[in-house]
C-alpha positions as semicolon CSV with decimal commas, in nm:
position;residue;x (nm);y (nm);z (nm)
1;M;11,212;10,242;6,547
2;P;11,087;10,130;6,893
3;D;11,340;10,057;7,167
4;L;11,222;9,696;7,199
5;T;11,133;9,481;6,901
6;S;11,227;9,129;7,018
7;T;10,998;8,918;7,235
8;A;11,309;8,732;7,353
9;N;11,446;9,040;7,527
10;P;11,511;8,986;7,904
11;R;11,287;9,281;7,991
12;V;10,999;9,121;7,806
13;K;11,058;8,792;7,983
14;N;11,061;8,966;8,320
15;L;10,731;9,142;8,250
16;V;10,573;8,808;8,162
17;R;10,703;8,661;8,489
18;L;10,540;8,945;8,681
19;R;10,201;8,802;8,591
20;T;10,256;8,549;8,872
21;R;10,213;8,647;9,233
22;R;10,540;8,488;9,344
23;H;10,745;8,713;9,121
24;R;10,539;9,024;9,201
25;D;10,573;8,964;9,573
26;A;10,947;8,912;9,541
27;A;10,985;9,239;9,350
28;G;10,720;9,432;9,547
29;V;10,562;9,563;9,228
30;T;10,248;9,549;9,020
31;L;10,159;9,599;8,655
32;I;9,924;9,875;8,543
33;E;9,786;9,828;8,194
34;G;9,566;10,072;8,008
35;H;9,559;10,449;7,961
36;D;9,266;10,517;8,193
37;E;9,396;10,290;8,471
38;L;9,742;10,447;8,451
39;A;9,600;10,799;8,449
40;L;9,393;10,732;8,762
41;A;9,695;10,577;8,934
42;L;9,895;10,890;8,855
43;D;9,614;11,103;8,995
44;A;9,644;10,902;9,317
45;G;10,014;10,980;9,344
46;V;10,160;10,660;9,198
47;R;10,502;10,706;9,042
48;P;10,584;10,422;8,801
49;T;10,943;10,310;8,772
50;E;10,909;10,182;8,414
51;V;10,661;10,256;8,136
52;Y;10,627;10,048;7,821
53;W;10,430;10,200;7,537
54;A;10,360;10,100;7,179
55;P;10,363;10,402;6,944
56;D;10,159;10,209;6,688
57;L;9,881;10,152;6,942
58;V;9,886;10,473;7,147
59;A;9,654;10,744;7,022
60;D;9,804;11,022;7,235
61;P;10,149;10,989;7,400
62;G;10,083;11,290;7,622
63;L;10,062;11,066;7,929
64;L;10,441;11,031;7,913
65;E;10,475;11,393;8,023
66;R;10,320;11,302;8,359
67;M;10,591;11,048;8,438
68;P;10,922;11,237;8,417
69;G;11,095;11,008;8,666
70;A;11,004;10,682;8,498
71;R;11,214;10,495;8,246
72;T;11,008;10,498;7,927
73;I;11,060;10,224;7,671
74;S;10,883;10,213;7,336
75;V;10,795;9,869;7,203
76;S;10,672;9,715;6,881
77;P;10,313;9,586;6,852
78;E;10,449;9,230;6,862
79;V;10,629;9,294;7,189
80;F;10,326;9,464;7,340
81;A;10,107;9,171;7,243
82;R;10,346;8,954;7,443
83;I;10,357;9,167;7,757
84;A;9,987;9,267;7,763
85;Y;9,752;9,064;7,981
86;R;9,419;9,204;7,860
87;E;9,229;9,177;7,535
88;S;9,236;9,472;7,295
89;P;9,534;9,648;7,461
90;D;9,574;10,021;7,406
91;G;9,953;10,028;7,421
92;W;10,023;10,131;7,784
93;L;10,187;9,915;8,052
94;A;10,365;10,043;8,363
95;V;10,553;9,889;8,652
96;A;10,492;10,049;8,994
97;D;10,517;9,971;9,363
98;A;10,250;9,726;9,480
99;P;9,944;9,877;9,653
100;G;9,843;9,785;10,008
101;R;9,978;9,871;10,350
102;P;9,970;9,739;10,709
103;L;9,649;9,799;10,901
104;D;9,812;10,029;11,155
105;E;9,931;10,260;10,877
106;L;9,577;10,333;10,761
107;E;9,460;10,681;10,856
108;L;9,095;10,735;10,944
109;R;8,880;11,045;10,984
110;P;8,683;11,093;11,306
111;D;8,363;10,986;11,125
112;A;8,540;10,710;10,934
113;L;8,365;10,473;10,697
114;V;8,549;10,143;10,640
115;L;8,452;9,850;10,422
116;V;8,559;9,506;10,543
117;A;8,516;9,215;10,304
118;E;8,584;8,867;10,437
119;G;8,696;8,582;10,213
120;I;8,670;8,771;9,884
121;E;8,918;8,620;9,640
122;K;8,797;8,687;9,286
123;P;8,985;8,985;9,137
124;G;8,666;9,105;8,967
125;N;8,479;9,129;9,299
126;V;8,771;9,297;9,476
127;G;8,807;9,545;9,192
128;A;8,435;9,624;9,182
129;M;8,431;9,686;9,557
130;L;8,726;9,923;9,526
131;R;8,553;10,122;9,253
132;T;8,244;10,160;9,470
133;A;8,453;10,245;9,776
134;E;8,631;10,520;9,586
135;A;8,300;10,657;9,458
136;C;8,165;10,665;9,815
137;G;8,469;10,830;9,972
138;V;8,547;10,532;10,195
139;D;8,846;10,577;10,426
140;A;8,981;10,226;10,376
141;V;8,900;9,881;10,241
142;V;9,019;9,580;10,440
143;I;9,006;9,231;10,290
144;A;8,988;8,985;10,580
145;T;9,130;8,643;10,512
146;A;9,141;8,307;10,686
147;D;9,518;8,276;10,648
148;R;9,826;8,494;10,651
149;A;9,875;8,497;10,275
150;G;9,673;8,814;10,236
151;T;9,495;8,953;9,935
152;D;9,695;9,002;9,617
153;F;9,611;9,367;9,553
154;A;9,897;9,370;9,301
155;N;9,717;9,119;9,081
156;P;9,693;9,295;8,741
157;N;9,332;9,182;8,716
158;V;9,250;9,359;9,045
159;V;9,415;9,672;8,907
160;R;9,216;9,634;8,586
161;A;8,881;9,554;8,752
162;S;8,924;9,844;8,991
163;K;9,000;10,080;8,699
164;G;9,306;10,188;8,898
165;T;9,115;10,282;9,214
166;V;9,321;10,025;9,407
167;F;9,577;10,306;9,420
168;A;9,326;10,574;9,519
169;V;9,164;10,391;9,813
170;P;9,380;10,289;10,112
171;V;9,377;9,908;10,116
172;A;9,503;9,642;10,354
173;S;9,463;9,272;10,412
174;A;9,465;9,094;10,746
175;S;9,321;8,794;10,923
176;S;8,966;8,838;11,047
177;E;9,091;8,840;11,406
178;E;9,342;9,117;11,330
179;A;9,083;9,320;11,142
180;L;8,824;9,302;11,420
181;D;9,083;9,392;11,684
182;W;9,198;9,689;11,474
183;L;8,842;9,816;11,437
184;R;8,783;9,787;11,811
185;R;9,102;9,979;11,891
186;R;8,997;10,251;11,648
187;G;8,653;10,282;11,807
188;L;8,451;10,194;11,499
189;R;8,103;10,047;11,524
190;V;8,093;9,708;11,350
191;L;7,787;9,639;11,134
192;V;7,773;9,297;10,972
193;T;7,558;9,241;10,665
194;T;7,383;8,904;10,669
195;P;7,050;8,755;10,552
196;A;6,986;8,679;10,921
197;G;7,040;9,041;11,025
198;R;6,817;9,187;11,294
199;T;6,796;9,540;11,152
200;E;6,689;9,638;10,802
201;L;6,957;9,839;10,628
202;G;6,754;10,159;10,606
203;A;6,690;10,153;10,981
204;A;7,054;10,104;11,081
205;D;7,248;10,413;11,189
206;L;7,547;10,445;10,956
207;T;7,628;10,808;11,031
208;G;7,897;10,759;11,294
209;P;8,241;10,597;11,263
210;S;8,145;10,263;11,114
211;A;8,284;9,947;10,960
212;L;8,051;9,770;10,717
213;V;8,133;9,400;10,693
214;I;8,050;9,190;10,387
215;G;8,100;8,816;10,341
216;T;8,089;8,586;10,043
217;E;7,758;8,512;9,876
218;A;7,803;8,140;9,934
219;T;7,892;8,132;10,304
220;G;7,855;8,484;10,440
221;V;8,082;8,596;10,723
222;T;8,236;8,367;10,984
223;E;8,109;8,334;11,340
224;L;8,385;8,569;11,457
225;W;8,206;8,860;11,292
226;H;7,861;8,752;11,408
227;D;7,990;8,736;11,765
228;G;8,180;9,063;11,736
229;A;7,912;9,267;11,560
230;D;7,758;9,568;11,727
231;E;7,465;9,522;11,491
232;T;7,365;9,275;11,221
233;V;7,203;9,427;10,915
234;V;6,988;9,274;10,642
235;I;6,939;9,412;10,292
236;P;6,563;9,380;10,228
237;M;6,482;9,184;9,912
238;Q;6,149;9,107;9,752
239;G;6,244;8,815;9,527
240;A;6,314;8,449;9,588
241;V;6,690;8,488;9,643
242;N;6,821;8,571;9,987
243;S;7,170;8,691;9,897
244;L;7,351;8,918;9,654
245;N;7,689;8,905;9,489
246;A;7,939;9,042;9,742
247;S;8,036;9,343;9,533
248;I;7,669;9,432;9,478
249;A;7,595;9,399;9,850
250;A;7,892;9,624;9,926
251;A;7,759;9,885;9,684
252;V;7,413;9,880;9,840
253;V;7,534;9,928;10,198
254;L;7,798;10,188;10,109
255;F;7,558;10,407;9,914
256;E;7,307;10,382;10,199
257;A;7,581;10,510;10,429
258;V;7,648;10,796;10,189
259;R;7,277;10,879;10,176
260;Q;7,247;10,890;10,552
261;R;7,562;11,096;10,599
262;R;7,452;11,353;10,344
263;G;7,123;11,385;10,529
264;T;7,308;11,439;10,857
265;S;7,537;11,708;10,718
266;A;7,265;11,893;10,527
């Protein structure tokens, strides 16, 4: 019989509370749901403190062997339905330390490539950017915000949308002023993507230590970034629209950087 069979259990109630940012922030944790997401987090060095798994839903419990230090608790399908936050759950849910770190703790290579996204709030967009950043070997992703609240990287939907790469890519949130100052102190060239950019993306030099800055599709980046840019870059488009979804724009510029850097090192 599973360890937990009652949805009224205090542990179950606490897991439900952790869906809200206030409770996650207070505990300094996040929820990782799904076999693939949990496996990628483990690959990135994450060590969950608790793991809840439903034997009736899990096809292969072998993942438990990779978490010897975690408290593992088996649950009934009814309990898992209560604690899961996604549709069609596969029976895995873990509690781990929240991702994200202060800007000054981010480590960069000499030829660093950093993605800065200003004003991005939707978990799906943040997660998609993180997946692309991981695929491109980006040193860090910084979400620049207008206030001090910061980005909720511990949001379970960010973890889900990123397929767990939020743990594999160094991430930080900061105000736009703090982010620009940090980039300057690190000696990175700041390239801002905007429909009014002066240089077409393919003509911009992305081979050196660079920060690629993306804004929202609706409003773009703030004047701070326009004023602080070393270069403004435009993604050439042939259709009637003059902007792309932020996560798509991030993918375009990051893969162009990868293309150029491969050509340089060849």
